[in-house]
CSV table of C-alpha atoms in Angstrom, one decimal:
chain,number,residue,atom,x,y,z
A,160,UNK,CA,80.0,-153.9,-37.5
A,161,UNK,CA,78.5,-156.8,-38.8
A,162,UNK,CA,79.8,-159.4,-36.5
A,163,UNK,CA,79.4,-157.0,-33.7
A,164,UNK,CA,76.1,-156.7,-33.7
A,165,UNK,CA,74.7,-159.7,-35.3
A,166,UNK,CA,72.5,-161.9,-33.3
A,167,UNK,CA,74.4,-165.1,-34.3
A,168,UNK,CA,75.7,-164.2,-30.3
A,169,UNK,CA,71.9,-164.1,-29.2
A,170,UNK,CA,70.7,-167.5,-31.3
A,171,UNK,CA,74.2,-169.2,-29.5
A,172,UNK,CA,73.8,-167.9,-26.8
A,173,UNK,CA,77.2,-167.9,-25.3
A,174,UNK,CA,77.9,-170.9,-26.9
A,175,UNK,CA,78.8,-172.4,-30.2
A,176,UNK,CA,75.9,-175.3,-29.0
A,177,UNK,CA,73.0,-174.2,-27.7
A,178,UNK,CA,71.0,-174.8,-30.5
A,179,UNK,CA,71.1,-178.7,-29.8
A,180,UNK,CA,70.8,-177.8,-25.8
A,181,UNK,CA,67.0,-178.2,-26.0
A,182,UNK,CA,67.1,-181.3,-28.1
A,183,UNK,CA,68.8,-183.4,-26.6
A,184,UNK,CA,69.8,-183.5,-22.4
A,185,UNK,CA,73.0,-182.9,-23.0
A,186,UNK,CA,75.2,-182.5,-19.6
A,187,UNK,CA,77.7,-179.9,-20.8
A,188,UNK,CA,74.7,-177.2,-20.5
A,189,UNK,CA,75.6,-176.6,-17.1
A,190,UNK,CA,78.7,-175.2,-18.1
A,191,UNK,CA,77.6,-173.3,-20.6
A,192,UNK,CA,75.0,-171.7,-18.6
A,193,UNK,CA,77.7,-170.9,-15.3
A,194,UNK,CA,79.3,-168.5,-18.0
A,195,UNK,CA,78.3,-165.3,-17.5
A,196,UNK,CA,76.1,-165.2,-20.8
A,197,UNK,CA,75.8,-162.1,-23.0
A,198,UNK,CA,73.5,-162.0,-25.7
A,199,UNK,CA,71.9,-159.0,-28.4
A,200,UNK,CA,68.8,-159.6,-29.6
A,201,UNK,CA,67.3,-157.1,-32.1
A,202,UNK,CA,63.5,-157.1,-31.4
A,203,UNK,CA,61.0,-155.2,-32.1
A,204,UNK,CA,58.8,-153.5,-29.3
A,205,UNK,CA,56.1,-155.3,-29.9
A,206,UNK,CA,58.5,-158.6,-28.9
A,207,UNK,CA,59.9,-157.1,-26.0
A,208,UNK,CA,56.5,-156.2,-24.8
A,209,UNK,CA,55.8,-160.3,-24.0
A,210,UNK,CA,59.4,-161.1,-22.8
A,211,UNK,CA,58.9,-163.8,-20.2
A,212,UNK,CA,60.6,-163.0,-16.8
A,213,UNK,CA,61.4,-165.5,-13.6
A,214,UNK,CA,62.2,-162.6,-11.6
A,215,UNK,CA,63.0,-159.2,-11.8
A,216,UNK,CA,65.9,-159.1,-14.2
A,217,UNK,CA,65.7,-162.3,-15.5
A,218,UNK,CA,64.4,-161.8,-18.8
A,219,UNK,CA,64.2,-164.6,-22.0
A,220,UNK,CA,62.2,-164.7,-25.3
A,221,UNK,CA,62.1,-167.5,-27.2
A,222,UNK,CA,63.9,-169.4,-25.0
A,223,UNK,CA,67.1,-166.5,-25.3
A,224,UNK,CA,68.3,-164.8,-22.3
A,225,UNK,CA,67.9,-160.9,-22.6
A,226,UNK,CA,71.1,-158.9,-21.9
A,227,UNK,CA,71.2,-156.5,-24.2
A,228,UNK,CA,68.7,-155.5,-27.0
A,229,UNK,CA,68.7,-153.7,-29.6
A,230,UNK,CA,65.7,-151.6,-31.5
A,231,UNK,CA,65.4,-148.9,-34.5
A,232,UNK,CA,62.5,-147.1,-33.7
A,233,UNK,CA,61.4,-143.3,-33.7
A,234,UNK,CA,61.8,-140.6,-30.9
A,235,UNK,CA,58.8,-139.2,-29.9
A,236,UNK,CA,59.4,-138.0,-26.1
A,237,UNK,CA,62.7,-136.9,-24.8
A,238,UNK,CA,62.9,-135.3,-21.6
A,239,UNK,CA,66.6,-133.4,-21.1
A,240,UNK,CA,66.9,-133.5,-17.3
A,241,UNK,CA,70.9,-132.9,-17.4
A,242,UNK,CA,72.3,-136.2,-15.9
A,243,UNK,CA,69.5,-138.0,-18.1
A,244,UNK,CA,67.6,-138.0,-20.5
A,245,UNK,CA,64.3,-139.5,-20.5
A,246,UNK,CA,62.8,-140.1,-23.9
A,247,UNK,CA,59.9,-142.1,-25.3
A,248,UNK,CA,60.6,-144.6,-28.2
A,249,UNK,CA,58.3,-146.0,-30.9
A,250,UNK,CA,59.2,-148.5,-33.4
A,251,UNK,CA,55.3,-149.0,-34.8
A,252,UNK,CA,54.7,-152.1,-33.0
A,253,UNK,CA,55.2,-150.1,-29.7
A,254,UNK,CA,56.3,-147.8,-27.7
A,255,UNK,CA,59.3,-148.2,-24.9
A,256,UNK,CA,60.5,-145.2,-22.1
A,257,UNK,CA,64.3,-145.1,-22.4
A,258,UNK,CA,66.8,-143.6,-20.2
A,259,UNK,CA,69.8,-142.9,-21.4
A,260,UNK,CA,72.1,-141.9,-18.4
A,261,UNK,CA,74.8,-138.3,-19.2
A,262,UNK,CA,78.0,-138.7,-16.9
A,263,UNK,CA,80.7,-138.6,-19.6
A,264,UNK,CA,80.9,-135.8,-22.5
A,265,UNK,CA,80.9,-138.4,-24.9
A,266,UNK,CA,77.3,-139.5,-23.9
A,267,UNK,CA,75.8,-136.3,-23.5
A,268,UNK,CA,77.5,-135.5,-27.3
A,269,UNK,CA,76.0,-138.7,-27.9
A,270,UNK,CA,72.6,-137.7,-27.1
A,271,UNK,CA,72.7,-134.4,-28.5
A,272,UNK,CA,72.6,-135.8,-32.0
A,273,UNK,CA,69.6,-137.2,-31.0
A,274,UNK,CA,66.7,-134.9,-31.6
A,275,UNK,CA,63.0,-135.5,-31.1
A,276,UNK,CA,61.2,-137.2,-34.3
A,277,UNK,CA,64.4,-139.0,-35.5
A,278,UNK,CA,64.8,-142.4,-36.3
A,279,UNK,CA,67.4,-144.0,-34.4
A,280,UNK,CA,69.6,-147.3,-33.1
A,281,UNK,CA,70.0,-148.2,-29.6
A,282,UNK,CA,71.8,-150.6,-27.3
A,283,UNK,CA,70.3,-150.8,-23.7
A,284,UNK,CA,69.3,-153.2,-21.2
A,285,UNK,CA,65.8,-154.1,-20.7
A,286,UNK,CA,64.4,-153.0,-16.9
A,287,UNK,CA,61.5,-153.8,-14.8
A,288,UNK,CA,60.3,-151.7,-12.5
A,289,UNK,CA,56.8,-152.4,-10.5
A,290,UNK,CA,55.7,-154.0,-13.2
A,291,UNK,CA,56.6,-151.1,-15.4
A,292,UNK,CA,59.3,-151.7,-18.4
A,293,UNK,CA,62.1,-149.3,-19.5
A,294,UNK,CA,65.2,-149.6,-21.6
A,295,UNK,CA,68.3,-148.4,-19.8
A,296,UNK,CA,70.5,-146.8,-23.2
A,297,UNK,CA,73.7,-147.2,-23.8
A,298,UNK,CA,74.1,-146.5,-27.3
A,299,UNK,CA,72.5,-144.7,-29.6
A,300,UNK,CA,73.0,-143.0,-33.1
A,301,UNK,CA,70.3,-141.3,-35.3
A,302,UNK,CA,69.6,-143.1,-38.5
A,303,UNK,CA,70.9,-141.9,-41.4
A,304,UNK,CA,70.5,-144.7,-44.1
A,305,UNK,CA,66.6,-145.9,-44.0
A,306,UNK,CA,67.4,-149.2,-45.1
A,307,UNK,CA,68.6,-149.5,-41.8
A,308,UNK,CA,65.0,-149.5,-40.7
A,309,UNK,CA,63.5,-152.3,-43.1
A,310,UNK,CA,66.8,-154.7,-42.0
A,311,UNK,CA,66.6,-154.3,-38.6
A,312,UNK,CA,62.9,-155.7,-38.9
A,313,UNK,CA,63.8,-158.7,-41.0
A,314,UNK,CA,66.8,-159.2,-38.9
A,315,UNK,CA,64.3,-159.4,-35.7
A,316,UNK,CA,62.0,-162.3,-38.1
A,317,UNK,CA,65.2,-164.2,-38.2
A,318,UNK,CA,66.5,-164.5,-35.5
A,319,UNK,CA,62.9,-165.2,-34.1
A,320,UNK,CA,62.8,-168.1,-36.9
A,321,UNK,CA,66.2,-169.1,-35.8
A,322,UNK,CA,65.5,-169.0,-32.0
A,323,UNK,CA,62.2,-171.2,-32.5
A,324,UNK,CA,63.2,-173.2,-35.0
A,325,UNK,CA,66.0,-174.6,-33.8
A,326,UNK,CA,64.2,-175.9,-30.3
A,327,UNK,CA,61.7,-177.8,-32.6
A,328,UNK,CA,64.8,-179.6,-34.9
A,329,UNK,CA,65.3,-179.0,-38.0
A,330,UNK,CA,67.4,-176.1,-39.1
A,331,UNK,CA,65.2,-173.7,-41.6
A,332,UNK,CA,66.6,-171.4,-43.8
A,333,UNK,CA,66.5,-167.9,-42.9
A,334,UNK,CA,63.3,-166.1,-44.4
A,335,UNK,CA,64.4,-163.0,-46.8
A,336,UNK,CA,67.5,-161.8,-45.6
A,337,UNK,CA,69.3,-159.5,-47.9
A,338,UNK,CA,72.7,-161.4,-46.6
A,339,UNK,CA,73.3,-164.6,-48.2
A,340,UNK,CA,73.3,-167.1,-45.3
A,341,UNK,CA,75.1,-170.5,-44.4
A,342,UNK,CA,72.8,-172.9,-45.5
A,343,UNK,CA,73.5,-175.3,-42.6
A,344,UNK,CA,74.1,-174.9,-38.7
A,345,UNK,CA,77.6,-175.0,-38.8
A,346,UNK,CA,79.4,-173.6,-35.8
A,347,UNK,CA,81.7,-171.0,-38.0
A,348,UNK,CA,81.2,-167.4,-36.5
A,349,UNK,CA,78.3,-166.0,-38.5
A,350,UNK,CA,80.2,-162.7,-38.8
A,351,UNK,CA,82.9,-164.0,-41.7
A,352,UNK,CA,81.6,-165.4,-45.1
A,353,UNK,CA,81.4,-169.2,-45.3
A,354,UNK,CA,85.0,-170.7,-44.8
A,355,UNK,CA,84.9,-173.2,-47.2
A,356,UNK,CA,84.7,-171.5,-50.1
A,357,UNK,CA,85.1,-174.6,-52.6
A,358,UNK,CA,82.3,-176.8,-51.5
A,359,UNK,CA,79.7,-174.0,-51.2
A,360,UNK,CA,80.2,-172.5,-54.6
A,361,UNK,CA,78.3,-175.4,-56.6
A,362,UNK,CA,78.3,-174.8,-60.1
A,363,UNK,CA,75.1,-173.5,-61.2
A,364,UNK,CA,73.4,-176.5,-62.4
A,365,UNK,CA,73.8,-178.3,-59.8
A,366,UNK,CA,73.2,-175.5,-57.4
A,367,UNK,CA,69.4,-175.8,-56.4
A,368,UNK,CA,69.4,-179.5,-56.8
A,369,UNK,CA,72.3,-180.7,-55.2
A,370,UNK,CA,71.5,-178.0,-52.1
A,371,UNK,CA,68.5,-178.7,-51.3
A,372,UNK,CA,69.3,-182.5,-51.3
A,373,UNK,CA,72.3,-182.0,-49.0
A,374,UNK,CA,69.6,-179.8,-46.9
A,375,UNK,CA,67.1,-182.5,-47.0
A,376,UNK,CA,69.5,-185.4,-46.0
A,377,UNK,CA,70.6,-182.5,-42.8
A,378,UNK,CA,67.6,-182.0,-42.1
A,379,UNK,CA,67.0,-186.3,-41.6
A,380,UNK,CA,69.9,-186.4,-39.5
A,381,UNK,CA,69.0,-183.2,-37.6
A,382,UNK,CA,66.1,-185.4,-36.2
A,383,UNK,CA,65.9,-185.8,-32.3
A,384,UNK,CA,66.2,-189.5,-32.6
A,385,UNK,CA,69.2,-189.5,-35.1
A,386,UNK,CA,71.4,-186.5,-32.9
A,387,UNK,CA,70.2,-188.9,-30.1
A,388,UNK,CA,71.9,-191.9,-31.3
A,389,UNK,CA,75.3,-193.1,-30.9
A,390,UNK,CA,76.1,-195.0,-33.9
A,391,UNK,CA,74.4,-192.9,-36.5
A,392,UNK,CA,72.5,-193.8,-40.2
A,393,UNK,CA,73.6,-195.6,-42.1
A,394,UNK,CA,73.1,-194.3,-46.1
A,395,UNK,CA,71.4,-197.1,-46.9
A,396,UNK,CA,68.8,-195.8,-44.4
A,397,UNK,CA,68.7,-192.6,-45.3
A,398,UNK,CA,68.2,-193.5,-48.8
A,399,UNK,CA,65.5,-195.6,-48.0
A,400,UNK,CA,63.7,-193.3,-45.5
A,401,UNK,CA,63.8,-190.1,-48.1
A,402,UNK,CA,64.0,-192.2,-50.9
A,403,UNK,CA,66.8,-191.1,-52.9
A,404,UNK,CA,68.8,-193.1,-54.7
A,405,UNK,CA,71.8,-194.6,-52.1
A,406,UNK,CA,74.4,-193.0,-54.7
A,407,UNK,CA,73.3,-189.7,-54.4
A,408,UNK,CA,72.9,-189.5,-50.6
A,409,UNK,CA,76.2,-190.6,-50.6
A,410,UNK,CA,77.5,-187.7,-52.5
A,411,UNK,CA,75.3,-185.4,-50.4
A,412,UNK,CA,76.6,-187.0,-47.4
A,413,UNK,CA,80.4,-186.7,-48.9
A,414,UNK,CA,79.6,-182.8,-49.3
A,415,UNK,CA,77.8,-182.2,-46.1
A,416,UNK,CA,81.3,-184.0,-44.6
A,417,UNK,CA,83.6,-182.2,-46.5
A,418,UNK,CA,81.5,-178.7,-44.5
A,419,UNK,CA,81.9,-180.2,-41.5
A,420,UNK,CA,78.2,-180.6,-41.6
A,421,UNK,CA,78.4,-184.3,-40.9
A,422,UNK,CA,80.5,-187.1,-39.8
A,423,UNK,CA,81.0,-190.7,-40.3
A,424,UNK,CA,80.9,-192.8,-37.0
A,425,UNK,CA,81.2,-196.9,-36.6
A,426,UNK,CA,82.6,-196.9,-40.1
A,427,UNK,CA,82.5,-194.8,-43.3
A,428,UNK,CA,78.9,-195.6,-44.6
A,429,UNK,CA,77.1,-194.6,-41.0
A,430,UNK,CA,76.8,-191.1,-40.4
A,431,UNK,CA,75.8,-188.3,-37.9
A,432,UNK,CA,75.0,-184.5,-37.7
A,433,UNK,CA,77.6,-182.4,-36.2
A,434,UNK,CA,74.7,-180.4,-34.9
A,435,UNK,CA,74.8,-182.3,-31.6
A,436,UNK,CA,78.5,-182.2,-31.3
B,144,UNK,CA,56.0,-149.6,-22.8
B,145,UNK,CA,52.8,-150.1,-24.9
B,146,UNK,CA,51.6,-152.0,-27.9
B,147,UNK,CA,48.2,-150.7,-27.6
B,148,UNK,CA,48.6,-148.6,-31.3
B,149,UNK,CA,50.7,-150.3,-33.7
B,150,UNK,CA,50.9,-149.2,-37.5
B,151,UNK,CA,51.0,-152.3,-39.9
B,152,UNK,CA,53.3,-152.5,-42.7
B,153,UNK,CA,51.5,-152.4,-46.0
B,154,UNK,CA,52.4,-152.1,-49.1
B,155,UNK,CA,49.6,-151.2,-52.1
B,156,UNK,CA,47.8,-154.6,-51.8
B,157,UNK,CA,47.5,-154.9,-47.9
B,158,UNK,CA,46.2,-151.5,-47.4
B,159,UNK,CA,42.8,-152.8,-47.8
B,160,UNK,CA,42.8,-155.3,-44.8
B,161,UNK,CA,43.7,-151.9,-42.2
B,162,UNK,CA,41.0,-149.5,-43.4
B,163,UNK,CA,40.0,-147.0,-41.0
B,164,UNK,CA,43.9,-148.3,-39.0
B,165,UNK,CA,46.9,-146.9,-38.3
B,166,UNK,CA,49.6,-148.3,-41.4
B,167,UNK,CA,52.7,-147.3,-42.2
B,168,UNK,CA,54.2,-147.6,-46.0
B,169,UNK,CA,56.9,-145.7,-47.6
B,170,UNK,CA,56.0,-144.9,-51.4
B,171,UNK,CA,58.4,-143.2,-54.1
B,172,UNK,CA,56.9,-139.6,-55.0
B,173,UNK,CA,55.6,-139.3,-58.0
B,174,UNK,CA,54.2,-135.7,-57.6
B,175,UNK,CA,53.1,-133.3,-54.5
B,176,UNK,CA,50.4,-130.8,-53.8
B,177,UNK,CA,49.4,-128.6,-51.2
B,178,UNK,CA,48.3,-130.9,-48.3
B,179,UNK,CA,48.9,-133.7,-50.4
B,180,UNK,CA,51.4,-136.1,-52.1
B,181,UNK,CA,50.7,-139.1,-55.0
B,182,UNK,CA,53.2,-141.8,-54.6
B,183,UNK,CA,53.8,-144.9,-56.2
B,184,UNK,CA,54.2,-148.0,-52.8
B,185,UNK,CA,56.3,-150.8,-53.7
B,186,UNK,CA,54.3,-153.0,-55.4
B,187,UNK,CA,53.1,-149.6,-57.9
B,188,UNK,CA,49.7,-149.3,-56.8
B,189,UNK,CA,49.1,-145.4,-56.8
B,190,UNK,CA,48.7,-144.0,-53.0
B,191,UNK,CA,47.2,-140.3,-52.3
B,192,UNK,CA,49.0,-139.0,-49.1
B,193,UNK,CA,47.0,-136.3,-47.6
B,194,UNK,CA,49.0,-133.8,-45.4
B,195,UNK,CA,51.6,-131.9,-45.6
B,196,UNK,CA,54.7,-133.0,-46.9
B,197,UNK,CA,58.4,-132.2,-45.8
B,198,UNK,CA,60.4,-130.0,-48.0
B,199,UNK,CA,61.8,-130.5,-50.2
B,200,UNK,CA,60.9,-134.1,-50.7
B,201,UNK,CA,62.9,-136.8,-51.4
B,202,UNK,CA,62.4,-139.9,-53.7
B,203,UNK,CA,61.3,-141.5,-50.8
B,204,UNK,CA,58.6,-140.7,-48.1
B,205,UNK,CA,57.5,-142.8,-45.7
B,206,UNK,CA,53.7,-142.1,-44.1
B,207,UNK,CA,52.5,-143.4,-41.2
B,208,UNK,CA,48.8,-142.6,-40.7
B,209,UNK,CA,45.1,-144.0,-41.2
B,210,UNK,CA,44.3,-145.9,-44.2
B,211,UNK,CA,40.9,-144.1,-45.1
B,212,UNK,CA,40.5,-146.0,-48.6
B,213,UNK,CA,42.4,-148.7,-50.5
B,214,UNK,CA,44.3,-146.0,-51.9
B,215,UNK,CA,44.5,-143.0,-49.4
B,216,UNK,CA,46.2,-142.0,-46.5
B,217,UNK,CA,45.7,-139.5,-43.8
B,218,UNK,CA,48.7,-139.2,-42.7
B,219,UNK,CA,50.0,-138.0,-38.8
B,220,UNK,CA,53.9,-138.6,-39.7
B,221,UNK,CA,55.8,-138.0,-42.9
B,222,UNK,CA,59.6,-138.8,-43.1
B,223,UNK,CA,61.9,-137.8,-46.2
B,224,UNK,CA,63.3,-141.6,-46.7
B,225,UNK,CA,66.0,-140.6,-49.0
B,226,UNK,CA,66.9,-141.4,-52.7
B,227,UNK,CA,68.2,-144.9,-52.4
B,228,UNK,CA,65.7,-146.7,-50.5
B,229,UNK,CA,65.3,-150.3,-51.6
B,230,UNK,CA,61.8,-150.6,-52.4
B,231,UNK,CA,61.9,-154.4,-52.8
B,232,UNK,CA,63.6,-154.5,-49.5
B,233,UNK,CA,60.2,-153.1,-48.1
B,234,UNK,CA,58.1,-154.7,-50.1
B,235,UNK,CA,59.2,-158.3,-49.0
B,236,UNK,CA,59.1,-156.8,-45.4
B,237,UNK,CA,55.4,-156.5,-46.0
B,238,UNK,CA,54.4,-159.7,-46.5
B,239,UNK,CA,56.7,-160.7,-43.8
B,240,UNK,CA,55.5,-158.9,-41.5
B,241,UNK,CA,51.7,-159.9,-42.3
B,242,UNK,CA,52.0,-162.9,-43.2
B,243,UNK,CA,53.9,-165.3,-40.8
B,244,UNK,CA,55.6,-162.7,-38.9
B,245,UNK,CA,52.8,-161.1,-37.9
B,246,UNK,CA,52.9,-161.9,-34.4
B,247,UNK,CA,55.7,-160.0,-33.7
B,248,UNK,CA,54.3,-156.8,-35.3
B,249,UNK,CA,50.9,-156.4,-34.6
């Protein structure tokens, strides 16, 4: 369900490179953008509210396209008209008219569940009308764990962090998400625990230290200029620039290799994110 | 779709900046009255709810309503939240969501 529904789609965006897109002018975006994209973003109403449009049904936030959304929110309208059922929305940060359309037994059992002052999940696609928003439903459960409610909110601050952060460079670490998290923008599906299991269970004394060195020497090489350049940094560099001894930026560098994080170009002391890749 | 009325998030120590404002908290009951309800929010700063409660009441209640006082709430909306709420879940949610998320709340 997890991998489902997780926004790793939405901060990708159809891709396993987007993130880099912004940064640097790279010419396979065309491709990736004449794939039909399809992302789910969880937002909150108060987000969807100031979704930038070019168009009628071209909708982005934070630089995202908008296919499908998804909000937790309460009912606090609903309107059985048979075919459809029109009901009113409200998460606290604002309220949203839904329409969830009835053609199939399964959706009107669907909606049934759904009863007016219930919290619930849905899946829809974000419509303008004359200026007027709606959400056209396609799924929708009541919730029944509240939990659900406080992680759908901090799920919406990440991948709002994610989304902004990675147009502006560096890669920051997810605020408090209850998941443990990659630490680096790798390009492993977010959905399945991180692969290589070895390098990212550090032994507990060297856990905080060694991390955030490796994170710090990323985050150097995550710079525009360095993704930019061809030839890549050379450690001696790095250490200088950060100043860290060269011996430990070269262990950082051998671990950040060793997850794929990095790679050694014109020979094995120059080296380059795989962020740009 | 509107944003005119959100509720903030609050927990005990943020109630005071929404006085006389719509909030939203969820505290653990520690006892319930007639039209009212004391609850402990997540960071254990003792909340009167005033209205009428759901029954019966579960550990966990979450109010939505006007903060009248650093400590009260008027409340429009109460919701049974369960037993096994995670409080520190919320509580971290809080000062997310008025601190450097705030923008995509209120």
């Amino acid at each position: 369900m997890y991998g489902g529904e997780f926004d790793g789609n939405a901060a990708f965006a159809g891709g396993g490179f987007m993130p880099s897109q912004a940064t640097t002018q790279a010419p396979d975006s065309s491709n990736f953008k004449n794939r039909e994209v399809r992302t789910l973003l969880p937002l909150t109403l108060k987000q969807l509210n100031s979704v930038s449009t070019n168009g009628e049904s071209n909708f982005s936030i934070d630089g995202v396209d908008i296919n499908t959304v998804a909000i937790v929110g309460r009912v606090t309208r609903m309107e059985n008209r048979i075919t459809q059922v029109d009901f009113v929305v409200d998460d606290g940060t604002g309220w949203v008219d839904c329409v969830r359309w009835c053609h199939e037994r399964q959706e009107t059992e669907e909606m049934e569940a759904v009863k007016l002052g219930m919290y619930v999940r849905l899946h829809g696609h974000l419509k303008s009308f004359q200026g007027k928003r709606s959400l056209n439903v396609f799924s929708i459960r009541p919730v029944v764990d509240f939990n659900e409610i406080v992680h759908h909110f901090i799920e919406c601050m990440y991948v709002h962090k994610y989304n902004t952060k990675t147009r502006g460079g560096p890669i920051a670490q997810a605020a408090a998400t209850p998941i443990p998290q990659m630490p680096y923008s790798t390009m492993s599906t977010p959905a399945k625990p991180y692969q290589t299991a070895p390098s990212n269970q550090f032994p507990n004394q060297f856990n905080d230290q060694m991390h955030s060195m490796m994170q710090t020497v990323l985050n150097y090489l995550n710079q525009p200029r360095h993704l930019a350049s061809e030839g890549g940094v050379h450690y001696d560099v790095i250490s200088r620039d950060l100043r860290i001894p060269p011996l430990q930026v070269k262990d950082a560098l051998e671990m950040l290799s060793n997850d794929g994080c990095v790679y050694s170009t014109k020979d094995e002391n120059c080296f380059k994110s795989t962020a740009d890749a | 779709m509107d944003t005119s009325s959100p509720s903030a998030f609050v927990n005990g120590a943020f109630m005071r900046r929404y006085i006389g404002q719509k909030v939203r908290t969820v505290v653990q009951v520690i006892g319930s009255d007639v039209g009212s309800v004391v609850g402990k929010s997540t960071d254990d700063v003792q909340i009167v709810v005033r209205g009428s409660p759901p029954t019966p009441l579960t550990t966990y209640l979450e109010v939505i309503g006007i903060a009248e006082s650093e400590k009260t709430i008027r409340a429009e909306t109460l919701t049974n939240f369960g037993n096994s709420f995670d409080p520190a879940n919320f509580n971290e949610l809080c000062k997310l969501a008025n601190g450097e998320f705030k923008h995509l709340f209120i």
